[in-house]
PDB file of C-alpha atoms in Angstrom:
ATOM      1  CA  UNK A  28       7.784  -5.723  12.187  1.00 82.00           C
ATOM      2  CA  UNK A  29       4.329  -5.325  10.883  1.00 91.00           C
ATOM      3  CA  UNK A  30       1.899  -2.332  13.057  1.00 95.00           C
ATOM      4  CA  UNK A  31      -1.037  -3.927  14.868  1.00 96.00           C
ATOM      5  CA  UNK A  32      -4.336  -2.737  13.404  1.00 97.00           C
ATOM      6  CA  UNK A  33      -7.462  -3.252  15.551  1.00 96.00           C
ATOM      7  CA  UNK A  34     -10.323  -4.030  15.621  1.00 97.00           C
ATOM      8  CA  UNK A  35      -9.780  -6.569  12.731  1.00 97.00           C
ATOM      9  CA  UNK A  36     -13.024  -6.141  11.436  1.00 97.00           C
ATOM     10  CA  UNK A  37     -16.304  -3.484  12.163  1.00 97.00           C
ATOM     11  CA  UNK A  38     -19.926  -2.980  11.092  1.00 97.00           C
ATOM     12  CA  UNK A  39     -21.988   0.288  11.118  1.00 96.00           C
ATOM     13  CA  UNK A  40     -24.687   1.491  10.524  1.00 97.00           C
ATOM     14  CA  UNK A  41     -24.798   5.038   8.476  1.00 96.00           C
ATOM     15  CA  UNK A  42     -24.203   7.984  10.483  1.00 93.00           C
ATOM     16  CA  UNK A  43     -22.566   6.017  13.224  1.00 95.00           C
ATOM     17  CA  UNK A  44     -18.718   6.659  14.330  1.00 93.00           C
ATOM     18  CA  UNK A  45     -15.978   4.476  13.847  1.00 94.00           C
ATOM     19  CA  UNK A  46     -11.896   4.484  15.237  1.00 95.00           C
ATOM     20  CA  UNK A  47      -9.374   2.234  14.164  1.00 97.00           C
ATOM     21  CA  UNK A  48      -6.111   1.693  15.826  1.00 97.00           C
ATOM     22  CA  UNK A  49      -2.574   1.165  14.743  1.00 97.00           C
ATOM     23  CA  UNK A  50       0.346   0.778  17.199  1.00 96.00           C
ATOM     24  CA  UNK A  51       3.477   0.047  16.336  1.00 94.00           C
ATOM     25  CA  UNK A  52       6.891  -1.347  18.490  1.00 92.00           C
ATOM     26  CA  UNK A  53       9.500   0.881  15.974  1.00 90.00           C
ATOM     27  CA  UNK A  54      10.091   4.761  16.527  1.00 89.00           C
ATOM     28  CA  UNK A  55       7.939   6.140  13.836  1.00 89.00           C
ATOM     29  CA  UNK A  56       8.601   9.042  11.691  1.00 89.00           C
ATOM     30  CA  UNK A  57       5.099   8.760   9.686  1.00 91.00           C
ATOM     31  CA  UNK A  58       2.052   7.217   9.871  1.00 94.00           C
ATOM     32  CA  UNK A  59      -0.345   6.711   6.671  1.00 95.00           C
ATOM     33  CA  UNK A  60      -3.795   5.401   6.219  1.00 95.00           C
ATOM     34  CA  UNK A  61      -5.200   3.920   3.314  1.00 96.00           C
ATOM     35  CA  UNK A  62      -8.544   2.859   2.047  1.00 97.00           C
ATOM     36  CA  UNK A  63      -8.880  -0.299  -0.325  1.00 98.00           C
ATOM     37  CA  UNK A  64     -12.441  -1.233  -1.856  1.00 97.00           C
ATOM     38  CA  UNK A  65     -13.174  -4.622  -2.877  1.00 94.00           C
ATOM     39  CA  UNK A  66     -11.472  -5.271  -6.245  1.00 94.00           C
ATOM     40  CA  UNK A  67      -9.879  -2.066  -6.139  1.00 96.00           C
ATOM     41  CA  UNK A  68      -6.082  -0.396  -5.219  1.00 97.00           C
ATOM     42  CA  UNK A  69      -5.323   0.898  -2.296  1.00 97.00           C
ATOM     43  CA  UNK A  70      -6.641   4.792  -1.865  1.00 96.00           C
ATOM     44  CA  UNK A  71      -4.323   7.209   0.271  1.00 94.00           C
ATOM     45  CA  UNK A  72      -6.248   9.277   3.282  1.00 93.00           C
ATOM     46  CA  UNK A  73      -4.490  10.532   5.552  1.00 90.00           C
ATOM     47  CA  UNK A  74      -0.370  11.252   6.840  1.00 91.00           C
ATOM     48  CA  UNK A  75       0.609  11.957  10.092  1.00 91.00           C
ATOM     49  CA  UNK A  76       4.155  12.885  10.224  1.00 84.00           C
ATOM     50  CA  UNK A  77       6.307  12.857  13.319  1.00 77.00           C
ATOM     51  CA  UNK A  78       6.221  16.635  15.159  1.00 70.00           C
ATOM     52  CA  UNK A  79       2.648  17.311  14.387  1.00 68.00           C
ATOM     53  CA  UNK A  80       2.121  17.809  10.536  1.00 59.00           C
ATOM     54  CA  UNK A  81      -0.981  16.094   9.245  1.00 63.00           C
ATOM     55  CA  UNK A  82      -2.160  16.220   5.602  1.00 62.00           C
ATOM     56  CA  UNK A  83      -5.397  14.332   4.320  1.00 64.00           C
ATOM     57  CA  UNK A  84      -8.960  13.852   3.379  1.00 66.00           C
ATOM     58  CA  UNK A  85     -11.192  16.502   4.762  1.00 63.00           C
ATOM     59  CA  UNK A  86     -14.143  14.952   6.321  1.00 72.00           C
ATOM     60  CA  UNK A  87     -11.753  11.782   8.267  1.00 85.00           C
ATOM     61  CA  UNK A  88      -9.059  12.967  10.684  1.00 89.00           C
ATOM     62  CA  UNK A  89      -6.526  11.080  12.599  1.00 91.00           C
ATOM     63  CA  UNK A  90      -4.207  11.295  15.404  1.00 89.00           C
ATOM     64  CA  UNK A  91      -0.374   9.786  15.991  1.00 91.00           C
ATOM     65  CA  UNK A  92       1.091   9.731  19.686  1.00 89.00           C
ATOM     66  CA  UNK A  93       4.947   9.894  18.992  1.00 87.00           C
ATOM     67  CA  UNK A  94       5.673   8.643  22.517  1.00 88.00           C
ATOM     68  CA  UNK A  95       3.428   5.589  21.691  1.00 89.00           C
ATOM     69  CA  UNK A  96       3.842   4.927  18.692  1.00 91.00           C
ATOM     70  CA  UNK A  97       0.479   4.764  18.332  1.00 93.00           C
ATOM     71  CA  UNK A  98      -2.083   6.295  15.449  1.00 93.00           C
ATOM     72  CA  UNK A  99      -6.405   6.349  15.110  1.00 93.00           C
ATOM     73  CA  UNK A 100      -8.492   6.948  12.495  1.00 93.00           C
ATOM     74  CA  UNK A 101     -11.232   8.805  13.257  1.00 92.00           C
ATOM     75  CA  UNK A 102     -14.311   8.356  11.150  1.00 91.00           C
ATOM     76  CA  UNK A 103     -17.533  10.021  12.005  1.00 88.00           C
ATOM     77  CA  UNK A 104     -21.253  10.114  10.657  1.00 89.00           C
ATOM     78  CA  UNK A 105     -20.182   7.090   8.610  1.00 91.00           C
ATOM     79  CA  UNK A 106     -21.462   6.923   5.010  1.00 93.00           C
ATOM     80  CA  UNK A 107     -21.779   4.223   2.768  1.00 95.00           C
ATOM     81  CA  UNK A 108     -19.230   4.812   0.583  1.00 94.00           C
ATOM     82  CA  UNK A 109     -16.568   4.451   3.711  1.00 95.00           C
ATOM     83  CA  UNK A 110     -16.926   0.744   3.410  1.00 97.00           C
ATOM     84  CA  UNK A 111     -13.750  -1.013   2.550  1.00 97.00           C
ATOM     85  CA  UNK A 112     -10.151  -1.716   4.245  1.00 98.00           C
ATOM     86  CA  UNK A 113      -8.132   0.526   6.309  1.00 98.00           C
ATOM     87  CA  UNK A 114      -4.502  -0.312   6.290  1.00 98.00           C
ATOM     88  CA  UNK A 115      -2.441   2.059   8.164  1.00 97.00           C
ATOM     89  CA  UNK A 116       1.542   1.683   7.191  1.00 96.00           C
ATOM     90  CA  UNK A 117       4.330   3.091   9.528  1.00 95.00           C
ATOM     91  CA  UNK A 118       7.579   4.617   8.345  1.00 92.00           C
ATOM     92  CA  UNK A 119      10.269   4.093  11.020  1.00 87.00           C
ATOM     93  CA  UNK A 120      12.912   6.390  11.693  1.00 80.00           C
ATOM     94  CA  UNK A 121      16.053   5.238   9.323  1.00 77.00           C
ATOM     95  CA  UNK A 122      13.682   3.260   6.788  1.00 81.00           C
ATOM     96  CA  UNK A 123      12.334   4.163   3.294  1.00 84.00           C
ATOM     97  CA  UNK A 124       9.500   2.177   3.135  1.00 89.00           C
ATOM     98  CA  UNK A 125       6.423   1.886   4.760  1.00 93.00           C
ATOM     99  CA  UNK A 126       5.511  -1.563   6.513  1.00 94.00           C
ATOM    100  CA  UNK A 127       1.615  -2.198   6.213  1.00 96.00           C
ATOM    101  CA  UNK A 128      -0.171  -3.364   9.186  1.00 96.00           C
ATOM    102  CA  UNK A 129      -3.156  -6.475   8.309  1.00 95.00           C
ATOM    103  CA  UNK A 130      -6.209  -3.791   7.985  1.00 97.00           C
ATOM    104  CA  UNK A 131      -9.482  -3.298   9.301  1.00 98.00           C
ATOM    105  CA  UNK A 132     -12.552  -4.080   7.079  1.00 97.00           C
ATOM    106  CA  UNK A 133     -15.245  -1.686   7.625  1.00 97.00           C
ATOM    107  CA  UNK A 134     -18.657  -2.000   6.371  1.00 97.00           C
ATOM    108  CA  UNK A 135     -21.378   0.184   6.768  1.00 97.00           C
ATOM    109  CA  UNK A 136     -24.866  -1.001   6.360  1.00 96.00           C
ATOM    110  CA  UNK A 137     -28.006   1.616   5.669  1.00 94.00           C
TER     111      UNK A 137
ATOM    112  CA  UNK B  23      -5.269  10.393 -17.347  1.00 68.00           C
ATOM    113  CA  UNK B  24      -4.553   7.951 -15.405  1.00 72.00           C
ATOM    114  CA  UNK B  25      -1.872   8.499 -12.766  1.00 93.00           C
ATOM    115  CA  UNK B  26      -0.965   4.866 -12.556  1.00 97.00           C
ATOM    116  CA  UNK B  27      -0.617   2.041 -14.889  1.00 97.00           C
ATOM    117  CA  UNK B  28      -0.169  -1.181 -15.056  1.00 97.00           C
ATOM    118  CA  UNK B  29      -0.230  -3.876 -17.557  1.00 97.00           C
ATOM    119  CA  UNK B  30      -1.350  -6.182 -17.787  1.00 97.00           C
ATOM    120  CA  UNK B  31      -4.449  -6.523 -15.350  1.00 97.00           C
ATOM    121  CA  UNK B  32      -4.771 -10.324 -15.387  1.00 98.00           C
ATOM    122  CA  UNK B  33      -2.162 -12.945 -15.921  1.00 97.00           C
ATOM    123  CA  UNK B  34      -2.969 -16.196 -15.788  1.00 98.00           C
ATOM    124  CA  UNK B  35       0.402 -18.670 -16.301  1.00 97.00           C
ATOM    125  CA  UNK B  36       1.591 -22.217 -15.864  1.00 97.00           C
ATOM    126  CA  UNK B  37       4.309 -22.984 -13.123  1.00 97.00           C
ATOM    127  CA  UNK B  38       7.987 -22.653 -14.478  1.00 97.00           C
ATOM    128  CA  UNK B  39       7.121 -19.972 -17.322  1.00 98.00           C
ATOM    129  CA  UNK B  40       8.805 -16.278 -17.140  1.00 98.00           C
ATOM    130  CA  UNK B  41       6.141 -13.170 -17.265  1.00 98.00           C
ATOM    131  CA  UNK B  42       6.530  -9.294 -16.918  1.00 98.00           C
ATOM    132  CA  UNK B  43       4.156  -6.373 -15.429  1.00 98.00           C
ATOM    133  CA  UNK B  44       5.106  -3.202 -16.499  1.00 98.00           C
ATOM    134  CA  UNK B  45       3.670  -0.134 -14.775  1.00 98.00           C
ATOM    135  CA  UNK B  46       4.047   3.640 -15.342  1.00 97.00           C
ATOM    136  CA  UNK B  47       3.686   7.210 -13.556  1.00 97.00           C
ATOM    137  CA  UNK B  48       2.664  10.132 -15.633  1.00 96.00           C
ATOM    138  CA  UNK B  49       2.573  12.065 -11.532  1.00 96.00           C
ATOM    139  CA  UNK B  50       6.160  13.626 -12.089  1.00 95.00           C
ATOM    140  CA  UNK B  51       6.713  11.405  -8.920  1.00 96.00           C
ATOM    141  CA  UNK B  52      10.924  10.403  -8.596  1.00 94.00           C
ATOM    142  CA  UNK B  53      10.143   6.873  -6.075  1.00 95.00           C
ATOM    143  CA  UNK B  54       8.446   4.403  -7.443  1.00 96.00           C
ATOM    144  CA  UNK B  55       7.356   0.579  -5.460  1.00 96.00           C
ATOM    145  CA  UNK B  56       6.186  -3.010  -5.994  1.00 97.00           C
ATOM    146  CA  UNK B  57       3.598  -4.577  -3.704  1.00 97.00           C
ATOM    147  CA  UNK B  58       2.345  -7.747  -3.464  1.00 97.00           C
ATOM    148  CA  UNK B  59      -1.103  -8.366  -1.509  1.00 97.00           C
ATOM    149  CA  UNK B  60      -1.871 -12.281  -0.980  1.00 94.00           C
ATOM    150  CA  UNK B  61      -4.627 -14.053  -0.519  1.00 91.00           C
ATOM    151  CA  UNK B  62      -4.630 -12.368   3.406  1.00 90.00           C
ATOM    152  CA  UNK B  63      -5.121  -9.131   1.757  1.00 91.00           C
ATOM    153  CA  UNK B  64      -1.541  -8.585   3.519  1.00 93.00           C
ATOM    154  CA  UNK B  65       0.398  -5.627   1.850  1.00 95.00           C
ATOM    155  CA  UNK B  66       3.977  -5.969   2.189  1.00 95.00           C
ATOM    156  CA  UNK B  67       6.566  -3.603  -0.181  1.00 95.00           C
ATOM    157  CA  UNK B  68       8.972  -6.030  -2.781  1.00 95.00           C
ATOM    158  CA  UNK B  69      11.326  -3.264  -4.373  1.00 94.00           C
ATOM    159  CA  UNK B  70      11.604   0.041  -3.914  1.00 93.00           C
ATOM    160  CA  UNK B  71      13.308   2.928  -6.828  1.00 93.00           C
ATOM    161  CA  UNK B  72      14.318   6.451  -5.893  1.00 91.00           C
ATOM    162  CA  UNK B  73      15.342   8.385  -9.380  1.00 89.00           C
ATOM    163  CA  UNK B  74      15.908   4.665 -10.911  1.00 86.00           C
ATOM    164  CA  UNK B  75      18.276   4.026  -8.461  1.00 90.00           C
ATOM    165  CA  UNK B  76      17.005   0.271  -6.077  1.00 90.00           C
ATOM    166  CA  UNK B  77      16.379   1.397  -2.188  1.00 88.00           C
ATOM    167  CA  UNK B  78      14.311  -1.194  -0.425  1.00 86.00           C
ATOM    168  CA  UNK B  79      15.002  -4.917  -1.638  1.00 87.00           C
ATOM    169  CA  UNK B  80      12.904  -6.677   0.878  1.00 85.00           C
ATOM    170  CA  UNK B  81      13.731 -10.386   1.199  1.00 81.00           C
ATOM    171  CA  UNK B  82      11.867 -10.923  -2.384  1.00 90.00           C
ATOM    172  CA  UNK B  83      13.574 -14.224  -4.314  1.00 92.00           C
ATOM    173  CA  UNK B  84      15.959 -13.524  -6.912  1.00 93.00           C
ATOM    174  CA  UNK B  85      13.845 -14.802  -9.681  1.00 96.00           C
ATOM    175  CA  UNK B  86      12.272 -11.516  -9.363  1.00 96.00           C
ATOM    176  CA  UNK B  87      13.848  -8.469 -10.685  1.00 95.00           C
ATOM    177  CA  UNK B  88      12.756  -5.233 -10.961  1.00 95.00           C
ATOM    178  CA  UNK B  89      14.034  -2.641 -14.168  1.00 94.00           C
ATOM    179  CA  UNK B  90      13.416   1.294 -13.364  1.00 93.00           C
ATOM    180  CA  UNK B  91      14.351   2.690 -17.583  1.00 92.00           C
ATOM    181  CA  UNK B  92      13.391   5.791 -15.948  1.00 92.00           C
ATOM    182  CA  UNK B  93      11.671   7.874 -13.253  1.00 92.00           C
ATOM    183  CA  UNK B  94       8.054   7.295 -15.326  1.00 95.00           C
ATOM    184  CA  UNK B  95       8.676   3.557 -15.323  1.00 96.00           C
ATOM    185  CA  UNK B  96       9.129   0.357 -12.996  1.00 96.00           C
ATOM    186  CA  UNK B  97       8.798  -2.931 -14.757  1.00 97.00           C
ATOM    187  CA  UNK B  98       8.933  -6.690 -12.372  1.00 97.00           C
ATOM    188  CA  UNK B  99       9.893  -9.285 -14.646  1.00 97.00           C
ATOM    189  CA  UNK B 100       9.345 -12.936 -12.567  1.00 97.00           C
ATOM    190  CA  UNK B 101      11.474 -16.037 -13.703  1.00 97.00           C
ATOM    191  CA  UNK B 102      10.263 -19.372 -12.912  1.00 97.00           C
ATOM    192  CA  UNK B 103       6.880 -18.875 -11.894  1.00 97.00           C
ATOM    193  CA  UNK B 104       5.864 -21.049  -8.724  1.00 97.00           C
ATOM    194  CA  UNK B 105       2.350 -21.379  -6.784  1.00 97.00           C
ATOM    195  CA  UNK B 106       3.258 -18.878  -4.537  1.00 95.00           C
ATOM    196  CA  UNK B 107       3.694 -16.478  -6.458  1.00 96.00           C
ATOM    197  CA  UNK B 108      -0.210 -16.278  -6.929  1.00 97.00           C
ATOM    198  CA  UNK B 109      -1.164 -12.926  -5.572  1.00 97.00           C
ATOM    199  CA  UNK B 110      -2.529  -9.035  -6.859  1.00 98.00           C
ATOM    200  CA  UNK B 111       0.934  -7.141  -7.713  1.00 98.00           C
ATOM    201  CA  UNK B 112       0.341  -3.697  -7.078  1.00 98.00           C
ATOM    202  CA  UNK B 113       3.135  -0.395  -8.568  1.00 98.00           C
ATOM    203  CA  UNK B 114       3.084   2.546  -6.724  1.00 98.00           C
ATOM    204  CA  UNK B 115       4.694   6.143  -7.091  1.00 97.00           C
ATOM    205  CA  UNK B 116       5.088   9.091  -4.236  1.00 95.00           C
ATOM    206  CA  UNK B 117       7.685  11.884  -4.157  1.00 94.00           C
ATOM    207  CA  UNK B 118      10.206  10.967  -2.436  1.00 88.00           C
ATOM    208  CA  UNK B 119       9.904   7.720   0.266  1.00 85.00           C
ATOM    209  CA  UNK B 120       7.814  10.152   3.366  1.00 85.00           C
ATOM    210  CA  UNK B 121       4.686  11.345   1.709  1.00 87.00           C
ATOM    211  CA  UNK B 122       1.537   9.640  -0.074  1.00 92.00           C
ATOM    212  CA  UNK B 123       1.795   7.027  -2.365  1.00 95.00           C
ATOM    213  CA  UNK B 124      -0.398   6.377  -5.566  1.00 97.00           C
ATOM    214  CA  UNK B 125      -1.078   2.853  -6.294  1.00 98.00           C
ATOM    215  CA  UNK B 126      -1.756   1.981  -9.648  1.00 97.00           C
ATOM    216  CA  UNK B 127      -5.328  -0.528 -10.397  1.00 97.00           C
ATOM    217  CA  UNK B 128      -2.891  -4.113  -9.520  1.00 97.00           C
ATOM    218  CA  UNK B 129      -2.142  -7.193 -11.523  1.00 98.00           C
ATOM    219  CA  UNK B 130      -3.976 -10.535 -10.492  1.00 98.00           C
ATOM    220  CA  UNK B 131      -1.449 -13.018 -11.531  1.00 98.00           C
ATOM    221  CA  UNK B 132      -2.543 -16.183 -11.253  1.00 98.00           C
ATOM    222  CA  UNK B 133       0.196 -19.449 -11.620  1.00 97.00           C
ATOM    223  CA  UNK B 134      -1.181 -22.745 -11.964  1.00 97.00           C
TER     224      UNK B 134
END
């Protein structure tokens, strides 16, 4: 079952601060968040695995409640060049794949 | 160097006809993945290979079939083009299934 990403859509000015939400119904193990410019292939960011271990892009962090099932992207002093989609994708416990929730299309505006 | 490759980037094809996208990994990676994003932008995984050997076959038709010669290399071959098929076909390579995955620049294949 596909994570539910929200909001679906955001606008921002530079400098502003952004979250966006993934929750998911499945145990996860992992949690990974992607970027995808217009045009363009999907960009890893961030992975937050299950028991705390978090790997990713230094100036965006993340969180992942295990007993929610829940992750956020944190992005703050937005620049331009964060426009784009942010797909976050779960792993569940037992499954090799990640499932891709519907994204959230960021745009940030001067 | 490019990490991930795909040819080719555009296909453009008539309904019925057979086509192939080939895609490579020069990361060392052993797991390699199909995607297809639709019109939605939706993202979903096709076929998944762990050292050539198929993990994930999502419910994908059988006219498509994936061929792993090796670790470096996952090619979709697609029999019978239909309509639907329409959509941005993007390869991917990690190590192993948990950790970050590298998505190669897509293939817009277009059936008409």
């Amino acid at each position: 079952q596909q994570p539910v990403q929200s909001p679906q859509a955001v606008i921002l000015r530079e400098g502003e601060d952004a979250v966006i939400n993934c929750s998911s119904s499945k145990a996860l193990y992992s949690v990974h968040w992607y970027r995808q410019k217009h045009g363009e292939a999907p960009v890893f960011l961030m992975i937050l695995l299950k028991g705390g271990e978090q790997k990713g892009h230094d100036k965006i962090s993340a969180s992942f409640n295990e007993k929610k099932q829940q992750s956020s992207l944190y992005l703050t002093a937005s620049q331009l060049s964060y426009s784009g989609t942010y797909f976050c994708g779960t792993m569940d416990t037992g499954r090799r794949a990640l499932t891709f929730g519907s994204g959230t299309r960021l745009q940030v505006q001067p | 160097d490019t990490a991930v490759s795909q040819t080719p980037k555009y296909l453009v094809t008539q309904m019925g006809n057979d086509k192939s996208i080939k895609c490579e990994q020069n990361l060392g990676h052993d797991t390699m993945y199909w995607y297809k994003q639709d019109s939605k932008k939706f993202l979903k995984i096709m076929f998944s290979y762990n050292n050539k050997e198929l993990i994930i076959n999502e419910t994908v038709p059988n006219r498509f079939s994936p061929k792993s010669p090796d670790k470096a290399h996952l090619n979709l071959h697609i029999n019978s083009l239909e309509l639907g098929d329409s959509a941005v076909y993007f390869c991917a390579s990690s190590q192993g299934h948990l950790y970050e995955q590298y998505f190669g620049p897509g293939t817009r294949l277009t059936v008409t």
